[in-house]
Amino acid sequence: MVLIAVAWIFLIEGHGVTTNRGADMVHKHGLTASPVVVAATHLPTGPLPAMWAWLAMSVAMMLPLALPGMRYVGLSSLRVRRLRSMTVFLLAYLLGWMVFGVVVLLVGQVLPEEGRGYVFPVALLVAAAWQLTGWKRRALLSCHRIRTIRISGWRADRSCGAFGLVTFRRCLISCWPLMTMMAIVSLPIGWMVALSALMIAEESVPTRRLYRMGSALLILLGAVWVLLGAV
Amino acid sequence: MLQSDLYRGDPILEAIASDEIGPDGRRVRISRTQNNTHDVVEKIQTGLLYWDSNALPQFGPDGDYGSETAGAVLRFKRQYLQEPEPVYDDVGPKTVNALDLICLAQQPGPTPPPPTTYVRRDVWVLQPDATWHPHLLAYARAVRAMKQRDLSDPTSWDFQAAIHGTYSAPPPGTPTNSWHSCQHGCGFFLPWHRLYLYYFERIVRAEVIRAGGPADFALPYWNYEGGGTTAQLPWPFRLETLDDGSPNPLFVPPPGRRNSVNTGFPIIEPGEPNPPSSDIAMNYSTFVPGFGGWDIRVNHDGRSGTMYGVESSPHNPIHGRIGGSLAGALMTDPDRAALDPIFWLHHANIDRLWNRWLVNHANPANAVWGGQQFYFHDEARTLQTPAVSMTNDSAKDLGYVYDDQTEITPRTEMLMEAEAQPPELIGSTEVDLSLLGDPASINIEIPEVVRADFVERLVSASRVFLVAEDIRAPRNTGLDYGLSIVLPDMANLGETRTYPVGSISLFGIEQSNNPENQQGVPGMRHTFDITGIIQGLIEVGEGLALANLPEIEVVVAPSGLELLDEAERDIFNFSNYGVTIGQVSLYVG
């Protein structure tokens, strides 16, 4: 929880986070690059600050989704290696997101500047549609699945790491449109909070059609709002 | 004399109910040509609407005995009264009397008198041989009648079974909470099934009475732990015909039920090392974690929970032993189990065990437990939403007792707050255990870092658990797997002994495998309390021997092999079944 709080503080005070009028700025002032892309392309130190920023975003937004898994790993481990087991799980989980971030960063590099302004609303539309797919539903269902955790030696580390990677994969399938968007586009902090809350809530509520339709509608309304702001 | 406020005293209805002859020389009836616009028609229409709210969709209770009302009466006679053809669309004595009872059930008013206390009896006492007992014959005939009702009818056999579990979609208009909703792997297992049986029994009893059977009908129970022949399937379920030579609806041929069971092979063999047994559950002092399950949580598919208490044994293994492993087996699969008429007697026995446990123990007083509501239809097809608190006293709240029931003063007590720390892991197996046809063993590793204070932890622990988890199989094999641990022998110091811990049944494994289910923990989890074994060893001074154990051997052995039918042996290539236990762990709490 401390890590998550630190990450949010970093995001709020850190690179290129816009105000609540960010969507407007995105369109009118052509500020279309995310902190990641800005840092990567404009800072003299190169990609490292970009990856720090992406790591902060992953910790802030995606780590909460892995907390139940981390708790399970802790309870399934011997007391003496509980911290190590949870750390291995966490590192594997975040490693997955870092690799994803590198891939998206590279993709973002080849996007023309003038096109980046459309990434935000298009990604929201894709995310809204994704909410209603069977893949999303099955990914949400699998979020509650666990794996056997071994208790000692290399088997224990392997099982914790494997569970971390599997958890990342499930989260990726569930949330890839929103996370792709956030890697490329600079979002106001309010949007980031709202989208984080949506992702946490949909893991907690039953995966019934009504809830998924409701969340899809919310995201769709967000896309419309952004587009209207652009008109 | 008619009983409901609506019908009682109405001269036409009373005359019909008594089958009187009117001044015109004809029997008094309501039909298209007789009493067809009298205000009594509206009363008949009201009764029909109580039976089926969609009975008169176009004109409603308009007081006119037209084609719509006549058609509804025709349907009522065929579906509810089960009248043989030819059926006529007039209202006669049977129709009036039946509708009168339906109206009686609906009428508000002063608190009705306490229900008659029904007595559920041991089926082996009721019918010890092939001679049909009136109650069992009545049950058979009621099952037959229910099987003839449409799925859309909540009192039909298929609908009642589907409340527990089903692969079918519900009929339009069915509340989802009353469909495919059994509770397993949680503390609501017992109260949900108590209410399920209660409403089922009412439906059966209504049919029994309608057909002229014993008015004191109550569901029998099957006590398969009663010794002697009681482990055999009771006679009413083995006979292929009723006393009149017609097919027996209580008989289920293979693959629905094992042939060995149908022919009287005992489902529990004397001397089995790890038989399905209520002994362990009856010794738990608390409801949860204990006799009633592990925790209080609404849980249909039972995968994120753990099997514990009386559900773990004898409930689960008995299901598999009766049903078997062939495709189409009923009792083996939670989504088909209630289609086998023996299901209800099995659960009546589990319910009876609950009453026996309550003689010296208490149900939870927690509002979360008592306030939970579930959904069932009664004999009038009305949806009811009873709360779990209604299940505390079967005599006072639900009007039934068991024939072996010692006086109970049901009481409740608050569950302890959840422990500040959940049970702590102190040892575990490191690889999967694959089960084929023979006993297999695996070792629980006790790491060096734990061994140093292993005994101290055991001594200070209030409970010690053995947990078998990540249990995987493509289907239920119809066998159960006895779990034992090898520890120092309390009676012969220096020797080791194999202590039976309990048995693992695969009942519900299909739901565990279904990725569409929420909270899909892969595999199943079974938890066993071994506190007594460990404390016994410590008391006789074997603590040091325990401390020096680098590992604890766990033995798993398939049970119930003798029940396998020939068809099962032919296809039962154990390697095809792939039963695997992912992990066996030791926890202290």
PDB file of C-alpha atoms in Angstrom, chain B residues 83-343:
ATOM      1  CA  GLU B  83     -57.102 -36.196 -14.675  1.00  0.00           C
ATOM      2  CA  PRO B  84     -57.005 -39.006 -17.213  1.00  0.00           C
ATOM      3  CA  GLU B  85     -58.581 -38.342 -20.604  1.00  0.00           C
ATOM      4  CA  PRO B  86     -61.222 -37.557 -21.621  1.00  0.00           C
ATOM      5  CA  VAL B  87     -61.174 -34.316 -19.633  1.00  0.00           C
ATOM      6  CA  TYR B  88     -64.128 -31.888 -19.737  1.00  0.00           C
ATOM      7  CA  ASP B  89     -64.011 -28.160 -19.248  1.00  0.00           C
ATOM      8  CA  ASP B  90     -66.651 -27.918 -16.551  1.00  0.00           C
ATOM      9  CA  VAL B  91     -66.104 -27.339 -12.846  1.00  0.00           C
ATOM     10  CA  GLY B  92     -66.942 -30.352 -10.726  1.00  0.00           C
ATOM     11  CA  PRO B  93     -66.218 -31.522  -7.187  1.00  0.00           C
ATOM     12  CA  LYS B  94     -62.538 -32.268  -7.634  1.00  0.00           C
ATOM     13  CA  THR B  95     -61.896 -28.903  -9.212  1.00  0.00           C
ATOM     14  CA  VAL B  96     -63.825 -26.994  -6.546  1.00  0.00           C
ATOM     15  CA  ASN B  97     -62.129 -28.847  -3.700  1.00  0.00           C
ATOM     16  CA  ALA B  98     -58.675 -28.347  -5.174  1.00  0.00           C
ATOM     17  CA  LEU B  99     -59.230 -24.666  -5.852  1.00  0.00           C
ATOM     18  CA  ASP B 100     -60.636 -24.282  -2.360  1.00  0.00           C
ATOM     19  CA  LEU B 101     -57.348 -25.506  -0.874  1.00  0.00           C
ATOM     20  CA  ILE B 102     -55.409 -23.183  -3.116  1.00  0.00           C
ATOM     21  CA  CYS B 103     -57.522 -20.225  -2.003  1.00  0.00           C
ATOM     22  CA  LEU B 104     -57.106 -21.299   1.604  1.00  0.00           C
ATOM     23  CA  ALA B 105     -53.342 -21.170   1.240  1.00  0.00           C
ATOM     24  CA  GLN B 106     -53.565 -17.656  -0.116  1.00  0.00           C
ATOM     25  CA  GLN B 107     -55.928 -16.043   2.284  1.00  0.00           C
ATOM     26  CA  PRO B 108     -54.554 -13.552   4.791  1.00  0.00           C
ATOM     27  CA  GLY B 109     -55.937 -13.414   8.262  1.00  0.00           C
ATOM     28  CA  PRO B 110     -55.096 -14.333  11.814  1.00  0.00           C
ATOM     29  CA  THR B 111     -52.029 -16.399  12.481  1.00  0.00           C
ATOM     30  CA  PRO B 112     -52.814 -19.955  11.506  1.00  0.00           C
ATOM     31  CA  PRO B 113     -52.506 -22.603  14.170  1.00  0.00           C
ATOM     32  CA  PRO B 114     -49.090 -24.196  14.564  1.00  0.00           C
ATOM     33  CA  PRO B 115     -48.419 -26.818  11.924  1.00  0.00           C
ATOM     34  CA  THR B 116     -48.924 -30.398  12.715  1.00  0.00           C
ATOM     35  CA  THR B 117     -45.585 -31.870  13.663  1.00  0.00           C
ATOM     36  CA  TYR B 118     -44.600 -34.388  11.037  1.00  0.00           C
ATOM     37  CA  VAL B 119     -42.226 -37.213  11.858  1.00  0.00           C
ATOM     38  CA  ARG B 120     -39.552 -38.180   9.380  1.00  0.00           C
ATOM     39  CA  ARG B 121     -38.831 -41.876   9.781  1.00  0.00           C
ATOM     40  CA  ASP B 122     -35.995 -44.252   9.019  1.00  0.00           C
ATOM     41  CA  VAL B 123     -36.768 -45.804   5.655  1.00  0.00           C
ATOM     42  CA  TRP B 124     -35.318 -49.113   6.785  1.00  0.00           C
ATOM     43  CA  VAL B 125     -37.754 -49.177   9.706  1.00  0.00           C
ATOM     44  CA  LEU B 126     -40.671 -48.184   7.502  1.00  0.00           C
ATOM     45  CA  GLN B 127     -39.928 -50.806   4.863  1.00  0.00           C
ATOM     46  CA  PRO B 128     -37.413 -53.482   5.826  1.00  0.00           C
ATOM     47  CA  ASP B 129     -38.240 -55.683   2.832  1.00  0.00           C
ATOM     48  CA  ALA B 130     -39.878 -55.685  -0.575  1.00  0.00           C
ATOM     49  CA  THR B 131     -43.395 -55.168   0.781  1.00  0.00           C
ATOM     50  CA  TRP B 132     -44.433 -51.626  -0.045  1.00  0.00           C
ATOM     51  CA  HIS B 133     -45.131 -49.354   2.918  1.00  0.00           C
ATOM     52  CA  PRO B 134     -47.954 -46.842   2.306  1.00  0.00           C
ATOM     53  CA  HIS B 135     -45.651 -43.858   2.832  1.00  0.00           C
ATOM     54  CA  LEU B 136     -43.071 -45.105   0.352  1.00  0.00           C
ATOM     55  CA  LEU B 137     -45.778 -46.042  -2.137  1.00  0.00           C
ATOM     56  CA  ALA B 138     -47.242 -42.565  -1.745  1.00  0.00           C
ATOM     57  CA  TYR B 139     -43.806 -41.048  -2.295  1.00  0.00           C
ATOM     58  CA  ALA B 140     -43.356 -43.110  -5.452  1.00  0.00           C
ATOM     59  CA  ARG B 141     -46.732 -42.052  -6.843  1.00  0.00           C
ATOM     60  CA  ALA B 142     -46.073 -38.433  -5.998  1.00  0.00           C
ATOM     61  CA  VAL B 143     -42.732 -38.581  -7.792  1.00  0.00           C
ATOM     62  CA  ARG B 144     -44.508 -40.022 -10.815  1.00  0.00           C
ATOM     63  CA  ALA B 145     -47.049 -37.215 -10.809  1.00  0.00           C
ATOM     64  CA  MET B 146     -44.361 -34.567 -10.429  1.00  0.00           C
ATOM     65  CA  LYS B 147     -42.408 -36.057 -13.314  1.00  0.00           C
ATOM     66  CA  GLN B 148     -45.414 -35.554 -15.542  1.00  0.00           C
ATOM     67  CA  ARG B 149     -45.558 -31.835 -14.875  1.00  0.00           C
ATOM     68  CA  ASP B 150     -43.981 -29.361 -17.239  1.00  0.00           C
ATOM     69  CA  LEU B 151     -40.592 -27.830 -16.394  1.00  0.00           C
ATOM     70  CA  SER B 152     -42.272 -24.436 -16.177  1.00  0.00           C
ATOM     71  CA  ASP B 153     -44.296 -25.693 -13.216  1.00  0.00           C
ATOM     72  CA  PRO B 154     -42.321 -25.008 -10.003  1.00  0.00           C
ATOM     73  CA  THR B 155     -43.811 -28.150  -8.446  1.00  0.00           C
ATOM     74  CA  SER B 156     -42.573 -30.362 -11.259  1.00  0.00           C
ATOM     75  CA  TRP B 157     -39.834 -32.898 -10.670  1.00  0.00           C
ATOM     76  CA  ASP B 158     -37.433 -31.283 -13.096  1.00  0.00           C
ATOM     77  CA  PHE B 159     -37.926 -27.797 -11.657  1.00  0.00           C
ATOM     78  CA  GLN B 160     -37.398 -29.015  -8.119  1.00  0.00           C
ATOM     79  CA  ALA B 161     -34.179 -30.775  -9.159  1.00  0.00           C
ATOM     80  CA  ALA B 162     -33.006 -27.697 -11.051  1.00  0.00           C
ATOM     81  CA  ILE B 163     -33.259 -25.560  -7.930  1.00  0.00           C
ATOM     82  CA  HIS B 164     -30.247 -27.544  -6.698  1.00  0.00           C
ATOM     83  CA  GLY B 165     -28.352 -27.551  -9.958  1.00  0.00           C
ATOM     84  CA  THR B 166     -28.980 -27.890 -13.649  1.00  0.00           C
ATOM     85  CA  TYR B 167     -27.549 -27.503 -17.106  1.00  0.00           C
ATOM     86  CA  SER B 168     -30.805 -26.012 -18.403  1.00  0.00           C
ATOM     87  CA  ALA B 169     -31.831 -22.406 -18.700  1.00  0.00           C
ATOM     88  CA  PRO B 170     -34.678 -21.392 -16.393  1.00  0.00           C
ATOM     89  CA  PRO B 171     -38.203 -21.061 -17.797  1.00  0.00           C
ATOM     90  CA  PRO B 172     -39.159 -17.469 -18.594  1.00  0.00           C
ATOM     91  CA  GLY B 173     -40.124 -15.533 -15.515  1.00  0.00           C
ATOM     92  CA  THR B 174     -38.240 -17.778 -13.075  1.00  0.00           C
ATOM     93  CA  PRO B 175     -36.399 -15.751 -10.436  1.00  0.00           C
ATOM     94  CA  THR B 176     -32.709 -16.490 -10.934  1.00  0.00           C
ATOM     95  CA  ASN B 177     -32.207 -16.899  -7.181  1.00  0.00           C
ATOM     96  CA  SER B 178     -34.525 -19.884  -7.186  1.00  0.00           C
ATOM     97  CA  TRP B 179     -32.689 -21.716  -9.967  1.00  0.00           C
ATOM     98  CA  HIS B 180     -29.364 -23.590  -9.875  1.00  0.00           C
ATOM     99  CA  SER B 181     -28.678 -22.213  -6.424  1.00  0.00           C
ATOM    100  CA  CYS B 182     -27.591 -24.943  -3.993  1.00  0.00           C
ATOM    101  CA  GLN B 183     -25.068 -23.906  -1.345  1.00  0.00           C
ATOM    102  CA  HIS B 184     -21.901 -25.946  -0.970  1.00  0.00           C
ATOM    103  CA  GLY B 185     -18.479 -25.523   0.590  1.00  0.00           C
ATOM    104  CA  CYS B 186     -19.778 -22.970   3.077  1.00  0.00           C
ATOM    105  CA  GLY B 187     -21.773 -22.553   6.269  1.00  0.00           C
ATOM    106  CA  PHE B 188     -25.043 -22.212   4.363  1.00  0.00           C
ATOM    107  CA  PHE B 189     -24.859 -25.816   3.127  1.00  0.00           C
ATOM    108  CA  LEU B 190     -27.006 -27.122   5.965  1.00  0.00           C
ATOM    109  CA  PRO B 191     -29.691 -24.409   6.223  1.00  0.00           C
ATOM    110  CA  TRP B 192     -30.134 -24.140   2.456  1.00  0.00           C
ATOM    111  CA  HIS B 193     -30.705 -27.876   2.147  1.00  0.00           C
ATOM    112  CA  ARG B 194     -33.002 -27.896   5.159  1.00  0.00           C
ATOM    113  CA  LEU B 195     -35.240 -25.312   3.503  1.00  0.00           C
ATOM    114  CA  TYR B 196     -34.949 -27.069   0.139  1.00  0.00           C
ATOM    115  CA  LEU B 197     -36.179 -30.328   1.636  1.00  0.00           C
ATOM    116  CA  TYR B 198     -38.874 -28.559   3.630  1.00  0.00           C
ATOM    117  CA  TYR B 199     -40.562 -27.036   0.592  1.00  0.00           C
ATOM    118  CA  PHE B 200     -40.036 -30.163  -1.487  1.00  0.00           C
ATOM    119  CA  GLU B 201     -41.711 -32.218   1.242  1.00  0.00           C
ATOM    120  CA  ARG B 202     -44.672 -29.827   1.261  1.00  0.00           C
ATOM    121  CA  ILE B 203     -45.042 -30.205  -2.486  1.00  0.00           C
ATOM    122  CA  VAL B 204     -44.852 -33.975  -2.262  1.00  0.00           C
ATOM    123  CA  ARG B 205     -47.280 -34.061   0.659  1.00  0.00           C
ATOM    124  CA  ALA B 206     -49.807 -31.934  -1.231  1.00  0.00           C
ATOM    125  CA  GLU B 207     -49.667 -34.399  -4.079  1.00  0.00           C
ATOM    126  CA  VAL B 208     -49.886 -37.356  -1.702  1.00  0.00           C
ATOM    127  CA  ILE B 209     -53.006 -35.897  -0.100  1.00  0.00           C
ATOM    128  CA  ARG B 210     -54.513 -35.014  -3.453  1.00  0.00           C
ATOM    129  CA  ALA B 211     -54.087 -38.608  -4.524  1.00  0.00           C
ATOM    130  CA  GLY B 212     -55.708 -39.872  -1.349  1.00  0.00           C
ATOM    131  CA  GLY B 213     -52.508 -40.913   0.415  1.00  0.00           C
ATOM    132  CA  PRO B 214     -51.525 -40.577   4.098  1.00  0.00           C
ATOM    133  CA  ALA B 215     -52.043 -37.043   5.372  1.00  0.00           C
ATOM    134  CA  ASP B 216     -49.140 -37.411   7.801  1.00  0.00           C
ATOM    135  CA  PHE B 217     -46.663 -38.119   5.013  1.00  0.00           C
ATOM    136  CA  ALA B 218     -43.128 -36.958   5.762  1.00  0.00           C
ATOM    137  CA  LEU B 219     -39.913 -37.573   3.889  1.00  0.00           C
ATOM    138  CA  PRO B 220     -38.150 -40.686   5.157  1.00  0.00           C
ATOM    139  CA  TYR B 221     -34.393 -40.631   5.731  1.00  0.00           C
ATOM    140  CA  TRP B 222     -31.744 -43.191   4.890  1.00  0.00           C
ATOM    141  CA  ASN B 223     -29.323 -43.844   7.739  1.00  0.00           C
ATOM    142  CA  TYR B 224     -26.601 -45.786   5.920  1.00  0.00           C
ATOM    143  CA  GLU B 225     -24.474 -45.890   9.110  1.00  0.00           C
ATOM    144  CA  GLY B 226     -27.097 -47.862  10.986  1.00  0.00           C
ATOM    145  CA  GLY B 227     -25.320 -51.197  10.698  1.00  0.00           C
ATOM    146  CA  GLY B 228     -26.651 -54.454   9.340  1.00  0.00           C
ATOM    147  CA  THR B 229     -28.376 -54.097   5.990  1.00  0.00           C
ATOM    148  CA  THR B 230     -28.868 -50.365   6.288  1.00  0.00           C
ATOM    149  CA  ALA B 231     -25.881 -49.614   4.065  1.00  0.00           C
ATOM    150  CA  GLN B 232     -27.791 -51.209   1.202  1.00  0.00           C
ATOM    151  CA  LEU B 233     -30.011 -49.079  -0.984  1.00  0.00           C
ATOM    152  CA  PRO B 234     -33.464 -49.196   0.639  1.00  0.00           C
ATOM    153  CA  TRP B 235     -35.953 -51.595  -0.949  1.00  0.00           C
ATOM    154  CA  PRO B 236     -38.318 -48.993  -2.422  1.00  0.00           C
ATOM    155  CA  PHE B 237     -35.481 -47.798  -4.630  1.00  0.00           C
ATOM    156  CA  ARG B 238     -34.386 -51.226  -5.777  1.00  0.00           C
ATOM    157  CA  LEU B 239     -37.750 -52.603  -6.888  1.00  0.00           C
ATOM    158  CA  GLU B 240     -38.456 -52.067 -10.534  1.00  0.00           C
ATOM    159  CA  THR B 241     -42.238 -52.059 -10.191  1.00  0.00           C
ATOM    160  CA  LEU B 242     -44.857 -50.788  -7.755  1.00  0.00           C
ATOM    161  CA  ASP B 243     -47.443 -53.006  -6.119  1.00  0.00           C
ATOM    162  CA  ASP B 244     -49.706 -52.638  -9.151  1.00  0.00           C
ATOM    163  CA  GLY B 245     -46.988 -53.735 -11.566  1.00  0.00           C
ATOM    164  CA  SER B 246     -46.399 -50.292 -13.036  1.00  0.00           C
ATOM    165  CA  PRO B 247     -42.811 -49.013 -13.354  1.00  0.00           C
ATOM    166  CA  ASN B 248     -41.359 -47.759 -10.096  1.00  0.00           C
ATOM    167  CA  PRO B 249     -40.383 -44.082 -10.405  1.00  0.00           C
ATOM    168  CA  LEU B 250     -37.949 -44.486  -7.495  1.00  0.00           C
ATOM    169  CA  PHE B 251     -35.856 -46.977  -9.439  1.00  0.00           C
ATOM    170  CA  VAL B 252     -33.085 -45.422 -11.534  1.00  0.00           C
ATOM    171  CA  PRO B 253     -31.324 -47.805 -13.921  1.00  0.00           C
ATOM    172  CA  PRO B 254     -27.682 -47.419 -14.921  1.00  0.00           C
ATOM    173  CA  PRO B 255     -26.004 -45.213 -15.925  1.00  0.00           C
ATOM    174  CA  GLY B 256     -28.139 -42.939 -13.730  1.00  0.00           C
ATOM    175  CA  ARG B 257     -27.353 -45.019 -10.669  1.00  0.00           C
ATOM    176  CA  ARG B 258     -24.802 -47.775 -10.135  1.00  0.00           C
ATOM    177  CA  ASN B 259     -26.079 -51.252 -10.876  1.00  0.00           C
ATOM    178  CA  SER B 260     -24.181 -52.595  -7.871  1.00  0.00           C
ATOM    179  CA  VAL B 261     -26.077 -50.186  -5.644  1.00  0.00           C
ATOM    180  CA  ASN B 262     -29.394 -51.098  -7.278  1.00  0.00           C
ATOM    181  CA  THR B 263     -28.775 -54.763  -6.583  1.00  0.00           C
ATOM    182  CA  GLY B 264     -28.141 -54.182  -2.903  1.00  0.00           C
ATOM    183  CA  PHE B 265     -24.369 -53.956  -2.603  1.00  0.00           C
ATOM    184  CA  PRO B 266     -23.651 -51.978   0.584  1.00  0.00           C
ATOM    185  CA  ILE B 267     -22.370 -48.488  -0.074  1.00  0.00           C
ATOM    186  CA  ILE B 268     -20.277 -48.640   3.090  1.00  0.00           C
ATOM    187  CA  GLU B 269     -18.394 -51.867   3.680  1.00  0.00           C
ATOM    188  CA  PRO B 270     -17.776 -53.019   7.241  1.00  0.00           C
ATOM    189  CA  GLY B 271     -14.149 -52.566   8.189  1.00  0.00           C
ATOM    190  CA  GLU B 272     -13.307 -49.963   5.581  1.00  0.00           C
ATOM    191  CA  PRO B 273     -10.258 -47.983   6.753  1.00  0.00           C
ATOM    192  CA  ASN B 274     -11.657 -44.554   5.854  1.00  0.00           C
ATOM    193  CA  PRO B 275     -15.401 -44.921   5.291  1.00  0.00           C
ATOM    194  CA  PRO B 276     -17.850 -42.068   4.788  1.00  0.00           C
ATOM    195  CA  SER B 277     -18.712 -41.298   8.374  1.00  0.00           C
ATOM    196  CA  SER B 278     -20.369 -38.676  10.526  1.00  0.00           C
ATOM    197  CA  ASP B 279     -18.074 -39.394  13.503  1.00  0.00           C
ATOM    198  CA  ILE B 280     -15.590 -36.604  12.842  1.00  0.00           C
ATOM    199  CA  ALA B 281     -18.234 -33.988  12.105  1.00  0.00           C
ATOM    200  CA  MET B 282     -20.329 -34.880  15.148  1.00  0.00           C
ATOM    201  CA  ASN B 283     -17.348 -34.190  17.400  1.00  0.00           C
ATOM    202  CA  TYR B 284     -16.892 -30.603  16.280  1.00  0.00           C
ATOM    203  CA  SER B 285     -17.870 -28.203  19.016  1.00  0.00           C
ATOM    204  CA  THR B 286     -18.655 -25.236  16.777  1.00  0.00           C
ATOM    205  CA  PHE B 287     -20.816 -24.758  13.721  1.00  0.00           C
ATOM    206  CA  VAL B 288     -18.125 -22.962  11.735  1.00  0.00           C
ATOM    207  CA  PRO B 289     -15.420 -23.878  11.390  1.00  0.00           C
ATOM    208  CA  GLY B 290     -16.829 -27.204  12.345  1.00  0.00           C
ATOM    209  CA  PHE B 291     -19.937 -29.265  11.830  1.00  0.00           C
ATOM    210  CA  GLY B 292     -21.586 -26.862   9.418  1.00  0.00           C
ATOM    211  CA  GLY B 293     -18.569 -26.014   7.290  1.00  0.00           C
ATOM    212  CA  TRP B 294     -15.557 -23.756   7.218  1.00  0.00           C
ATOM    213  CA  ASP B 295     -17.029 -20.271   7.081  1.00  0.00           C
ATOM    214  CA  ILE B 296     -20.137 -18.207   6.530  1.00  0.00           C
ATOM    215  CA  ARG B 297     -20.274 -17.148   2.903  1.00  0.00           C
ATOM    216  CA  VAL B 298     -22.874 -17.592   0.174  1.00  0.00           C
ATOM    217  CA  ASN B 299     -21.279 -20.036  -2.201  1.00  0.00           C
ATOM    218  CA  HIS B 300     -22.984 -21.996  -4.925  1.00  0.00           C
ATOM    219  CA  ASP B 301     -20.175 -23.697  -6.729  1.00  0.00           C
ATOM    220  CA  GLY B 302     -18.024 -24.368  -3.724  1.00  0.00           C
ATOM    221  CA  ARG B 303     -14.697 -23.857  -5.317  1.00  0.00           C
ATOM    222  CA  SER B 304     -13.329 -20.912  -3.481  1.00  0.00           C
ATOM    223  CA  GLY B 305     -14.428 -22.525  -0.257  1.00  0.00           C
ATOM    224  CA  THR B 306     -13.257 -25.739   1.307  1.00  0.00           C
ATOM    225  CA  MET B 307     -15.086 -28.923   2.083  1.00  0.00           C
ATOM    226  CA  TYR B 308     -15.372 -29.395   5.832  1.00  0.00           C
ATOM    227  CA  GLY B 309     -17.659 -30.778   8.467  1.00  0.00           C
ATOM    228  CA  VAL B 310     -20.599 -33.026   7.697  1.00  0.00           C
ATOM    229  CA  GLU B 311     -20.560 -31.937   4.045  1.00  0.00           C
ATOM    230  CA  SER B 312     -17.065 -33.356   3.644  1.00  0.00           C
ATOM    231  CA  SER B 313     -18.165 -36.650   5.168  1.00  0.00           C
ATOM    232  CA  PRO B 314     -20.503 -38.436   4.905  1.00  0.00           C
ATOM    233  CA  HIS B 315     -22.407 -36.152   2.487  1.00  0.00           C
ATOM    234  CA  ASN B 316     -19.979 -35.906  -0.439  1.00  0.00           C
ATOM    235  CA  PRO B 317     -18.700 -39.498  -0.667  1.00  0.00           C
ATOM    236  CA  ILE B 318     -22.223 -40.969  -0.482  1.00  0.00           C
ATOM    237  CA  HIS B 319     -23.173 -39.010  -3.594  1.00  0.00           C
ATOM    238  CA  GLY B 320     -20.358 -40.502  -5.643  1.00  0.00           C
ATOM    239  CA  ARG B 321     -20.777 -44.016  -4.296  1.00  0.00           C
ATOM    240  CA  ILE B 322     -24.423 -44.120  -5.340  1.00  0.00           C
ATOM    241  CA  GLY B 323     -24.096 -42.433  -8.708  1.00  0.00           C
ATOM    242  CA  GLY B 324     -20.870 -43.921 -10.039  1.00  0.00           C
ATOM    243  CA  SER B 325     -18.640 -42.582 -12.767  1.00  0.00           C
ATOM    244  CA  LEU B 326     -20.493 -43.269 -16.017  1.00  0.00           C
ATOM    245  CA  ALA B 327     -21.718 -40.405 -18.162  1.00  0.00           C
ATOM    246  CA  GLY B 328     -25.312 -39.753 -17.164  1.00  0.00           C
ATOM    247  CA  ALA B 329     -24.838 -40.647 -13.504  1.00  0.00           C
ATOM    248  CA  LEU B 330     -27.211 -38.566 -11.423  1.00  0.00           C
ATOM    249  CA  MET B 331     -26.082 -38.479  -7.786  1.00  0.00           C
ATOM    250  CA  THR B 332     -22.451 -38.002  -8.794  1.00  0.00           C
ATOM    251  CA  ASP B 333     -23.078 -34.612 -10.374  1.00  0.00           C
ATOM    252  CA  PRO B 334     -24.440 -31.696  -8.297  1.00  0.00           C
ATOM    253  CA  ASP B 335     -26.268 -30.456 -11.390  1.00  0.00           C
ATOM    254  CA  ARG B 336     -28.185 -33.712 -11.741  1.00  0.00           C
ATOM    255  CA  ALA B 337     -28.151 -35.211  -8.247  1.00  0.00           C
ATOM    256  CA  ALA B 338     -31.650 -34.162  -7.203  1.00  0.00           C
ATOM    257  CA  LEU B 339     -33.135 -36.026 -10.171  1.00  0.00           C
ATOM    258  CA  ASP B 340     -32.484 -39.291  -8.320  1.00  0.00           C
ATOM    259  CA  PRO B 341     -35.317 -39.841  -5.803  1.00  0.00           C
ATOM    260  CA  ILE B 342     -32.792 -41.211  -3.270  1.00  0.00           C
ATOM    261  CA  PHE B 343     -31.225 -37.732  -3.099  1.00  0.00           C
TER     262      PHE B 343
END
